[in-house]
XYZ file of C-alpha atoms in Angstrom:
671
model
C -34.431 -9.672 -25.403
C -37.656 -7.713 -26.338
C -39.551 -4.870 -24.354
C -42.361 -7.016 -24.078
C -40.264 -9.944 -22.338
C -38.431 -7.582 -19.776
C -42.645 -6.154 -18.972
C -43.084 -9.973 -18.340
C -40.360 -10.212 -16.031
C -41.288 -7.114 -14.305
C -44.599 -8.619 -13.523
C -43.415 -11.548 -12.375
C -41.672 -9.915 -9.738
C -44.419 -7.522 -8.997
C -43.692 -4.352 -10.354
C -47.063 -2.373 -12.054
C -47.140 -0.774 -15.511
C -47.025 3.287 -15.291
C -45.125 3.392 -11.888
C -41.875 3.822 -13.643
C -39.895 6.999 -14.691
C -37.462 6.784 -17.613
C -34.323 7.070 -15.578
C -31.408 4.912 -15.944
C -29.587 3.228 -13.282
C -26.087 3.118 -13.754
C -25.019 -0.354 -11.825
C -21.778 -1.610 -13.245
C -22.852 -5.112 -13.230
C -26.606 -4.609 -15.067
C -26.077 -1.425 -17.017
C -29.110 0.472 -18.353
C -31.548 -2.559 -17.431
C -33.285 -1.226 -14.452
C -35.211 2.151 -14.259
C -35.548 4.007 -11.325
C -39.521 4.508 -10.593
C -41.193 7.454 -8.762
C -42.876 4.928 -6.073
C -39.606 3.038 -5.151
C -40.036 0.734 -8.237
C -37.743 -0.525 -10.706
C -38.185 -1.309 -14.067
C -36.542 -4.067 -16.299
C -35.716 -2.289 -19.702
C -34.098 -3.411 -23.005
C -31.404 -1.024 -24.074
C -28.499 -1.377 -26.183
C -24.975 -0.318 -25.476
C -24.232 -1.828 -21.960
C -20.899 -3.549 -21.138
C -20.341 -6.646 -19.314
C -18.028 -6.176 -16.251
C -14.961 -8.135 -16.112
C -15.912 -10.467 -13.296
C -19.208 -11.780 -14.936
C -17.432 -14.888 -15.802
C -18.989 -17.748 -13.875
C -22.470 -16.897 -14.165
C -25.570 -19.252 -14.763
C -27.100 -19.975 -18.112
C -30.968 -19.837 -18.792
C -32.749 -21.435 -21.872
C -33.088 -19.057 -24.952
C -36.075 -17.057 -25.767
C -35.022 -16.376 -29.296
C -31.738 -17.471 -30.339
C -31.597 -16.097 -33.752
C -32.554 -12.644 -32.517
C -30.255 -12.757 -29.638
C -27.157 -14.002 -31.477
C -27.886 -10.830 -33.908
C -28.066 -8.347 -31.013
C -25.078 -9.966 -29.423
C -22.925 -9.295 -32.341
C -24.244 -6.104 -32.837
C -23.057 -5.201 -29.394
C -19.823 -6.883 -29.179
C -18.634 -5.193 -32.677
C -19.632 -1.706 -30.708
C -17.583 -2.706 -27.634
C -14.950 -3.997 -29.580
C -14.630 -0.574 -31.640
C -14.738 1.650 -28.168
C -14.607 -0.752 -24.862
C -11.367 1.338 -23.715
C -9.371 2.336 -26.422
C -5.784 1.869 -26.036
C -4.381 1.731 -22.787
C -1.029 2.990 -23.656
C -1.740 6.565 -22.748
C -3.294 5.154 -19.299
C 0.054 3.056 -18.718
C 1.870 6.206 -19.496
C 0.217 8.131 -16.913
C 0.841 5.355 -14.412
C 4.364 5.152 -15.431
C 4.886 8.940 -14.516
C 2.797 8.861 -11.796
C 4.464 5.891 -10.194
C 7.825 7.513 -10.072
C 6.688 9.035 -6.870
C 6.690 5.659 -5.432
C 10.019 4.966 -6.811
C 11.010 8.138 -4.799
C 9.378 6.967 -1.715
C 10.788 3.562 -1.985
C 14.663 5.292 -3.034
C 14.277 7.468 0.024
C 13.441 5.185 2.405
C 15.727 2.481 1.238
C 18.693 4.761 0.548
C 19.320 5.871 3.945
C 20.279 2.785 5.440
C 23.482 2.053 3.455
C 24.351 5.961 3.421
C 23.923 6.116 7.160
C 26.725 3.512 7.451
C 29.206 6.318 5.992
C 27.823 9.371 7.403
C 28.180 8.234 10.971
C 31.748 7.987 10.549
C 32.323 11.107 8.206
C 30.278 13.307 10.481
C 30.587 11.687 14.016
C 26.880 11.089 14.321
C 25.639 10.343 17.403
C 22.999 7.684 18.106
C 20.406 10.550 18.743
C 21.227 12.089 15.585
C 21.220 9.114 13.714
C 17.815 8.204 14.697
C 16.790 12.032 13.796
C 17.936 11.678 10.424
C 15.796 8.803 9.795
C 12.740 9.433 11.964
C 12.483 12.834 11.157
C 11.707 12.173 7.479
C 8.790 9.676 8.598
C 7.572 12.426 11.126
C 7.333 14.876 7.928
C 5.686 12.192 5.655
C 2.708 11.816 7.952
C 1.864 15.544 8.685
C 2.023 16.114 4.734
C -0.047 13.207 3.918
C -2.617 14.170 6.528
C -2.668 17.787 4.774
C -2.411 16.312 1.225
C -6.346 15.545 1.625
C -6.760 19.298 1.695
C -4.610 19.943 -1.175
C -5.857 17.174 -3.245
C -9.551 18.506 -2.692
C -8.140 22.333 -3.239
C -5.429 22.115 -6.121
C -6.021 19.063 -7.803
C -4.388 15.274 -7.891
C -1.803 16.626 -10.968
C -0.767 20.139 -9.056
C -0.191 17.793 -5.934
C 2.046 15.373 -7.836
C 3.866 18.426 -9.519
C 4.286 19.854 -6.102
C 5.406 16.679 -4.595
C 8.206 16.281 -7.367
C 9.194 19.658 -7.081
C 10.095 19.295 -3.263
C 11.864 16.013 -4.065
C 14.015 17.883 -6.362
C 14.713 20.678 -3.797
C 15.579 17.955 -0.800
C 17.826 15.835 -3.158
C 19.797 19.157 -4.098
C 20.129 20.088 -0.007
C 21.548 16.530 0.956
C 24.023 16.485 -1.854
C 25.439 19.786 -1.069
C 24.816 19.910 2.965
C 27.898 20.778 4.921
C 26.815 19.503 8.142
C 24.241 17.392 10.026
C 21.969 20.190 10.581
C 21.461 21.233 7.128
C 21.098 17.287 6.536
C 18.390 17.202 8.969
C 16.448 20.368 6.717
C 17.355 18.289 3.619
C 15.464 15.188 5.336
C 12.534 16.644 6.468
C 11.827 18.494 3.143
C 11.998 14.941 1.464
C 9.699 13.825 4.334
C 7.066 16.453 3.028
C 7.699 15.212 -0.564
C 6.961 11.349 -0.157
C 4.060 12.204 2.186
C 2.337 14.028 -0.288
C 2.835 11.544 -2.934
C 1.911 8.941 -1.055
C -1.491 9.701 -0.746
C -1.684 11.530 -4.106
C -0.435 8.818 -6.503
C -2.542 5.840 -5.765
C -5.854 8.399 -6.246
C -4.525 9.773 -9.670
C -3.875 6.382 -11.023
C -7.207 4.754 -9.546
C -9.318 7.778 -11.324
C -7.812 7.804 -14.615
C -7.578 3.967 -15.151
C -10.426 1.705 -16.408
C -12.048 -0.789 -13.883
C -10.539 -4.088 -15.274
C -7.024 -2.141 -15.158
C -7.398 -0.066 -11.917
C -6.336 -2.779 -9.428
C -2.882 -3.546 -11.616
C -1.926 -0.013 -12.235
C -2.633 0.955 -8.880
C -0.279 -1.967 -7.592
C 2.502 -0.710 -10.074
C 2.953 1.983 -7.673
C 3.462 -0.439 -4.780
C 5.871 -2.339 -7.519
C 7.897 1.075 -8.033
C 8.065 1.506 -4.207
C 9.796 -1.424 -4.206
C 11.868 -1.066 -6.952
C 13.324 2.002 -5.389
C 14.266 0.232 -2.467
C 16.358 -1.983 -4.913
C 17.745 0.717 -6.691
C 18.669 2.603 -3.658
C 20.495 -0.976 -2.389
C 22.447 -1.208 -5.503
C 23.686 2.587 -5.338
C 24.447 2.376 -1.840
C 26.404 -0.743 -2.788
C 28.409 0.960 -5.808
C 29.247 4.134 -3.845
C 30.348 2.361 -0.482
C 33.368 1.884 -2.198
C 34.437 5.671 -2.319
C 36.794 6.881 0.340
C 34.904 10.015 0.937
C 31.699 11.299 -0.040
C 30.050 8.699 -0.983
C 26.655 9.332 0.738
C 26.147 12.627 -1.279
C 25.725 10.973 -4.225
C 23.427 8.483 -2.715
C 21.104 10.977 -1.293
C 21.418 13.535 -4.106
C 20.672 11.055 -6.988
C 16.846 11.235 -5.777
C 16.667 14.697 -7.643
C 17.241 12.862 -11.056
C 13.456 10.827 -11.452
C 11.930 13.878 -9.193
C 13.129 16.108 -12.169
C 11.839 13.495 -14.935
C 8.185 13.122 -13.139
C 7.953 16.918 -12.980
C 8.573 17.328 -16.767
C 6.773 14.334 -17.383
C 3.425 15.641 -15.492
C 4.012 19.448 -17.341
C 2.228 17.256 -20.243
C -0.098 15.124 -18.501
C -3.934 15.810 -18.023
C -5.707 16.155 -14.775
C -7.904 13.430 -13.267
C -11.407 14.122 -15.140
C -13.164 12.970 -11.998
C -11.804 15.779 -9.946
C -12.602 18.140 -13.000
C -15.922 16.915 -12.917
C -16.229 17.827 -9.452
C -15.197 21.395 -10.128
C -17.624 22.158 -12.805
C -15.641 21.697 -15.685
C -17.304 19.238 -17.537
C -16.009 20.091 -21.212
C -12.541 19.744 -20.038
C -13.243 16.156 -18.314
C -15.115 14.806 -21.465
C -11.905 15.758 -23.393
C -9.817 14.267 -20.701
C -11.814 10.883 -20.653
C -11.584 10.884 -24.388
C -8.026 10.974 -24.763
C -7.243 8.912 -21.815
C -9.472 6.154 -23.456
C -8.411 6.766 -26.896
C -12.054 6.559 -28.009
C -14.895 9.111 -29.144
C -17.581 6.114 -27.299
C -17.328 7.805 -23.629
C -20.878 8.957 -23.090
C -21.666 6.076 -20.968
C -18.702 6.284 -18.755
C -19.242 10.094 -18.339
C -22.708 10.141 -17.965
C -22.327 7.559 -15.107
C -19.657 9.524 -13.096
C -21.533 12.986 -13.738
C -24.578 11.908 -12.330
C -23.016 10.218 -9.528
C -21.344 13.501 -8.779
C -24.274 15.484 -8.934
C -26.161 13.310 -7.121
C -23.501 13.213 -4.427
C -23.344 17.100 -4.458
C -27.296 17.312 -3.686
C -27.002 14.829 -0.921
C -23.955 16.079 0.728
C -24.547 18.687 3.801
C -22.476 21.717 5.196
C -19.123 21.535 7.260
C -15.888 19.687 6.626
C -15.406 16.952 4.631
C -13.992 14.494 7.711
C -17.276 15.329 9.575
C -19.232 14.640 6.687
C -17.417 11.204 6.239
C -17.991 10.269 9.911
C -21.625 11.277 9.931
C -22.458 8.988 6.721
C -22.364 5.552 7.311
C -21.061 3.992 3.776
C -18.076 6.332 3.789
C -17.337 6.178 7.796
C -17.016 2.230 7.609
C -14.950 2.887 4.399
C -12.807 5.285 6.136
C -12.369 2.239 9.078
C -11.372 -0.164 6.672
C -8.959 2.112 4.586
C -7.277 2.771 8.247
C -7.520 -0.505 9.393
C -5.838 -1.589 6.469
C -2.941 0.619 6.455
C -2.449 -0.057 10.415
C -2.519 -3.752 10.243
C 0.312 -3.225 7.014
C 2.518 -1.496 9.542
C 1.756 -3.497 12.655
C 2.651 -6.522 10.908
C 6.098 -5.540 10.967
C 7.219 -4.734 7.657
C 9.843 -1.859 8.605
C 11.147 -3.700 11.352
C 11.782 -6.654 9.210
C 13.436 -4.667 6.596
C 15.477 -2.764 8.912
C 16.335 -6.196 11.099
C 17.362 -8.408 7.635
C 20.948 -6.536 7.843
C 21.423 -8.134 11.504
C 19.888 -11.233 10.355
C 22.355 -11.328 7.645
C 25.157 -10.980 10.063
C 23.466 -13.699 12.297
C 24.311 -15.763 9.320
C 27.893 -14.775 9.257
C 28.049 -11.892 6.989
C 30.463 -9.645 8.587
C 31.928 -7.062 5.848
C 29.896 -3.932 5.394
C 30.121 -3.734 1.697
C 28.985 -7.699 1.538
C 26.072 -6.890 3.792
C 25.013 -4.054 1.570
C 24.816 -6.108 -1.297
C 23.321 -8.827 0.277
C 20.702 -6.155 1.506
C 20.242 -5.313 -2.127
C 19.287 -8.713 -2.760
C 16.793 -8.940 -0.136
C 15.523 -5.507 -1.629
C 14.963 -7.439 -5.253
C 13.327 -10.543 -3.546
C 10.974 -7.828 -2.398
C 10.672 -6.629 -5.610
C 9.973 -9.793 -7.628
C 7.104 -10.828 -5.198
C 5.434 -7.414 -5.624
C 5.583 -8.293 -9.304
C 3.797 -11.433 -8.493
C 0.947 -9.109 -6.815
C 0.809 -7.205 -10.169
C -0.219 -10.004 -11.673
C -2.422 -11.575 -9.412
C -4.922 -8.487 -8.268
C -6.781 -8.602 -11.492
C -6.968 -12.305 -11.492
C -7.889 -13.387 -7.791
C -8.889 -10.076 -6.725
C -8.057 -7.604 -3.813
C -9.895 -9.623 -0.967
C -8.456 -13.331 -1.331
C -4.898 -11.816 -2.499
C -5.028 -9.550 1.063
C -6.391 -12.395 2.930
C -3.798 -15.385 1.821
C -1.077 -12.396 2.361
C -1.808 -11.482 5.606
C -2.058 -15.480 7.265
C 1.256 -16.195 5.430
C 2.398 -13.049 7.029
C 1.501 -14.118 10.386
C 2.914 -17.816 9.922
C 6.380 -16.229 8.518
C 6.831 -14.256 11.587
C 6.066 -17.106 13.578
C 8.926 -18.767 11.946
C 11.121 -15.472 12.599
C 10.323 -15.611 16.066
C 10.972 -19.651 16.754
C 14.363 -18.677 15.002
C 15.037 -16.317 17.474
C 13.603 -18.271 20.288
C 16.214 -21.400 19.445
C 19.028 -18.932 19.105
C 18.255 -17.372 22.679
C 17.957 -20.882 24.106
C 21.401 -21.709 22.722
C 22.911 -18.154 23.329
C 26.919 -18.541 24.029
C 27.792 -17.374 27.911
C 30.001 -14.990 28.936
C 33.284 -16.327 29.636
C 35.776 -13.259 29.735
C 35.868 -10.472 32.087
C 38.296 -7.803 31.003
C 40.134 -5.748 33.430
C 39.492 -2.593 31.453
C 39.175 0.085 34.262
C 36.667 1.662 31.934
C 34.055 -1.328 31.933
C 34.469 -2.102 35.710
C 31.840 0.827 36.083
C 29.535 -0.605 33.120
C 26.363 -2.316 33.867
C 27.428 -5.037 30.829
C 29.661 -6.978 33.172
C 26.749 -8.160 34.993
C 25.421 -9.980 32.166
C 26.264 -13.915 32.218
C 24.897 -14.729 28.478
C 25.058 -13.070 24.765
C 21.169 -12.918 24.876
C 21.024 -10.776 27.644
C 23.975 -8.897 26.843
C 22.399 -8.048 23.442
C 19.508 -6.863 24.477
C 20.844 -3.922 26.587
C 21.695 -1.064 23.910
C 24.432 -0.037 25.630
C 26.512 -3.433 25.284
C 28.026 -5.816 22.856
C 29.094 -9.081 22.396
C 33.027 -9.570 22.065
C 33.984 -13.035 21.014
C 36.804 -15.405 19.282
C 36.010 -18.207 17.088
C 37.827 -21.661 16.400
C 35.431 -23.460 13.599
C 32.037 -23.161 15.302
C 33.174 -22.993 18.913
C 32.971 -19.653 20.681
C 35.992 -18.527 22.507
C 36.920 -15.738 25.267
C 33.494 -14.223 24.787
C 32.543 -10.824 26.888
C 30.105 -8.762 27.382
C 31.655 -4.956 26.889
C 30.497 -1.607 26.464
C 29.550 0.010 23.072
C 31.257 3.375 21.651
C 28.329 5.656 21.095
C 29.802 7.170 18.470
C 30.180 3.825 16.284
C 28.255 0.956 17.552
C 30.111 -1.298 15.213
C 32.727 -1.281 17.736
C 33.200 -1.341 21.799
C 34.551 1.674 23.400
C 37.545 -0.127 24.957
C 38.915 -3.494 25.231
C 39.502 -6.111 22.390
C 36.669 -4.967 20.147
C 37.689 -1.458 20.078
C 39.026 0.339 16.682
C 42.512 0.320 17.977
C 42.986 -3.392 18.918
C 40.279 -5.195 16.853
C 42.257 -5.866 13.783
C 45.331 -7.217 15.707
C 43.650 -9.533 18.323
C 41.402 -11.334 16.096
C 38.351 -10.842 17.710
C 34.859 -10.295 16.527
C 32.124 -7.864 17.668
C 28.664 -8.233 17.501
C 25.946 -6.044 18.247
C 22.120 -6.474 18.519
C 22.811 -9.704 17.739
C 24.405 -12.980 18.545
C 26.422 -15.552 16.836
C 23.902 -18.760 16.355
C 23.783 -22.147 14.606
C 20.328 -21.488 14.212
C 20.551 -18.270 11.978
C 19.114 -20.200 8.663
C 15.766 -20.477 10.540
C 15.646 -16.976 10.945
C 16.855 -16.328 7.468
C 14.157 -18.781 6.070
C 11.793 -16.594 8.264
C 12.666 -13.558 6.513
C 12.330 -15.174 3.103
C 9.037 -16.471 3.633
C 8.294 -13.038 5.184
C 8.963 -11.352 1.800
C 7.439 -13.936 -0.095
C 4.052 -13.560 1.695
C 3.870 -9.751 2.751
C 5.120 -8.331 -1.038
C 2.317 -9.391 -3.435
C -0.612 -8.834 -0.876
C -0.076 -6.738 2.587
C 2.488 -4.575 0.426
C 0.047 -2.941 -2.223
C -2.999 -3.916 -1.307
C -3.794 -0.975 1.313
C -2.725 1.466 -0.999
C -4.400 -0.183 -3.840
C -8.337 -0.327 -1.844
C -7.748 2.913 -0.110
C -7.884 4.297 -3.661
C -10.996 2.701 -4.654
C -13.363 2.673 -1.450
C -14.372 6.210 -0.978
C -16.773 8.296 -3.042
C -15.232 11.123 -5.132
C -16.397 13.952 -2.342
C -14.361 12.159 0.593
C -11.783 10.688 -1.606
C -8.972 12.863 -1.102
C -9.542 13.141 2.674
C -10.020 9.579 3.297
C -6.679 8.779 1.716
C -4.936 11.049 3.565
C -6.445 10.024 7.025
C -5.408 6.599 5.998
C -1.983 7.511 4.646
C -1.526 9.455 7.906
C -2.321 6.479 9.801
C 0.401 4.268 8.038
C 2.899 6.755 8.680
C 1.875 7.530 12.195
C 2.001 3.397 12.602
C 5.329 3.242 11.019
C 6.827 5.594 13.542
C 5.164 4.154 16.590
C 6.813 0.671 15.310
C 9.751 1.822 14.494
C 10.397 3.831 17.563
C 9.078 0.901 19.944
C 10.795 -1.888 18.649
C 13.795 -1.562 20.603
C 12.023 -1.097 23.746
C 9.646 -3.920 22.895
C 12.847 -6.436 22.238
C 14.078 -5.492 25.461
C 10.841 -6.270 27.693
C 9.880 -9.185 25.560
C 13.170 -10.408 23.918
C 13.399 -10.458 19.888
C 11.469 -13.531 19.859
C 8.706 -11.995 21.933
C 8.533 -9.122 19.511
C 7.837 -10.802 16.279
C 5.367 -13.222 18.196
C 3.317 -9.978 18.996
C 3.807 -9.055 15.468
C 2.453 -12.450 14.353
C -0.596 -11.853 16.655
C -0.998 -8.545 15.382
C -1.143 -9.898 12.126
C -3.676 -12.643 12.991
C -5.757 -9.838 14.183
C -5.576 -8.033 10.856
C -6.435 -11.841 9.270
C -9.844 -11.671 11.031
C -10.522 -8.009 10.371
C -10.225 -8.123 6.786
C -12.035 -11.749 6.580
C -15.135 -9.903 8.037
C -14.660 -6.040 6.836
C -12.994 -6.117 3.517
C -15.311 -6.391 0.404
C -14.209 -7.127 -3.197
C -13.767 -4.087 -5.409
C -12.671 -6.191 -8.501
C -14.019 -4.747 -11.907
C -16.357 -2.472 -10.238
C -16.618 1.283 -11.412
C -15.434 3.729 -8.838
C -18.677 5.289 -8.490
C -20.507 1.667 -7.610
C -17.888 0.767 -4.969
C -19.632 2.998 -2.397
C -22.393 0.876 -2.247
C -20.446 -2.231 -0.859
C -20.323 -0.335 2.353
C -23.993 0.126 3.067
C -24.462 -3.089 5.124
C -23.220 -3.147 8.757
C -19.275 -2.898 8.945
C -18.364 -6.545 9.728
C -20.592 -8.062 7.126
C -19.730 -5.899 4.207
C -16.607 -8.436 3.231
C -19.355 -11.393 4.107
C -20.234 -11.976 0.509
C -16.779 -12.368 -0.741
C -16.698 -12.966 -4.643
C -20.784 -13.234 -4.856
C -22.440 -11.180 -7.416
C -24.077 -8.748 -4.662
C -24.538 -5.213 -5.149
C -26.503 -2.491 -3.903
C -29.208 -0.167 -5.964
C -30.580 3.412 -4.669
C -34.158 3.553 -4.298
C -36.348 6.611 -3.004
C -38.332 6.494 0.680
C -36.983 4.548 3.622
C -34.151 4.410 6.152
C -31.086 6.819 5.296
C -27.801 6.560 3.642
C -26.189 9.825 4.446
C -30.070 11.943 3.701
C -33.318 10.831 4.906
C -34.580 10.292 1.401
C -32.259 7.613 0.349
C -31.646 3.994 0.896
C -30.069 1.043 -0.360
C -31.822 -2.192 -1.650
C -30.000 -5.312 -2.337
C -29.363 -6.965 -5.753
C -28.696 -10.160 -6.653
C -28.504 -11.470 -10.499
C -27.091 -13.539 -12.969
C -26.517 -13.112 -16.735
C -25.940 -15.508 -19.678
C -22.850 -15.819 -22.088
C -22.911 -15.614 -24.806
C -26.470 -14.164 -25.470
C -26.222 -12.207 -21.971
C -29.973 -12.185 -21.115
C -31.217 -12.067 -17.606
C -31.472 -15.494 -15.489
C -32.702 -14.409 -12.323
C -33.070 -11.252 -10.480
C -33.983 -10.947 -6.598
C -34.521 -7.785 -4.993
C -34.374 -7.522 -0.959
């Protein structure tokens, strides 16, 4: 299409000749088709070398102006694009692999502790308090490290932070494998938690900043795939070393040092993020890294686009702490609210509770052997891994928004199925029919309960019973052994007599014929949660912040994730005690539904856009930025008017359509 034709289009839109300066706008959708005017106008400009973004697939078609000329132009453009579009993605995949080892360590460490705790509490005689300390200390340390990770990322860079995290992992793994007592074990868990926190907020940012737009969602989601893969491998390791008579937990916890060392060595040879380098003024090094990553010399357009946005942000940015600048800059503030909301609803939808309770659900289904329970927990983790793999496949096909919305509404439904299963189990709760005369149990509150449901909700009590087929016989509510909740403090289900009496001990659950409904709810939960709500909060948070706010924004959102993780984990048993188990899962279902409406109104689609263009999606009021879903609605900067982050800027809304294969302009409207 000729320059004269563009001037005709500009004239039809009301632009006057002579009002323009030769400054190319860098919108990813209409690259180099606009020039910013000194008086706020926009000129349509015909320039070669622009590229079509991946999500322009269903745009309208307009009549040909000069078919032969258009075909020749398109052919030349296609050949140049094919020669240097994104180069070979092999190196990017290699970078994503070594980065995602941080996610693997994250998943391995959070997954291995459940199996290791079965052995630890017996060998080290851990009380319930120490068991809670060893689990929650890692989560608490991770929350603090994630919040501090924003400063570290900005000061040291993404690469050095990942090296630091892998070093911390390695040290923690060695301490855990050699710990002579529970105090040193707690120290090792705290150190590992610091590594988890730094890695959890750094790895998605690094992968997002080195990935090309059309692969970014898939590559960042790989990090979550590695998290679920780490949980699965941890379950397998737990199963393998559970057969050792002594010290199996040392191997379980210590093996985390192996992938940590591998990641550390790998990152010694990998480059820093080019965007961070540009932000620090190391322009030539940034160009070299970008050329190496894209495997092509033709990176001028991407380099210039990133550099111009960073320079513009530096001119616009005011003084003060980054968090304060985020809170006073409307688009960045809206992005932070959306990012933190995603991470909050990921945890409030009960993922850690469901994964923690999966062993109990398996016990409700009739599995009583510890080793069998560990292997079935491995099968559960593998299911989670498989459905996360589905998310990797879908993220660049259906987009982040649709995948997240479908995932969280399915999560709410599956939580309701879980709740119904527990409700039916409570209504069919077996009665207490046997009252032992053991002197040690006479002063216990456990003897006051008449049904298993109420006995099970008391953390100091358990249900002891015998079976005759499907009939429950001689059932009693007995005090639990505080040193080992797998047996009663005394009586038929204590360690001394349980084997000879043929009695079964149920702690935290009741035998029920409705366990299949609960098991169905568990499978549905993993099927819906793993592809979307598992990876998407991390993927979206790695994309939505401008570069100057990216480290701090991801640190805040990751911190919210860990804080909500601790909150849900520490309150679940208390919530279950007051609301019962079915009430707790109905509560989580309601919170997931609330999250659905939040995301429906506030979560925009970021698929196929450059990182520098995504910030403009948050230029509307908070709960309208997701209203346009998959439409081609973007924003372009223009001078004069209302504020963006400084008084001299505002945003104009751009609707557009393009042609295929000629890629001419079919319509443009500016509001």
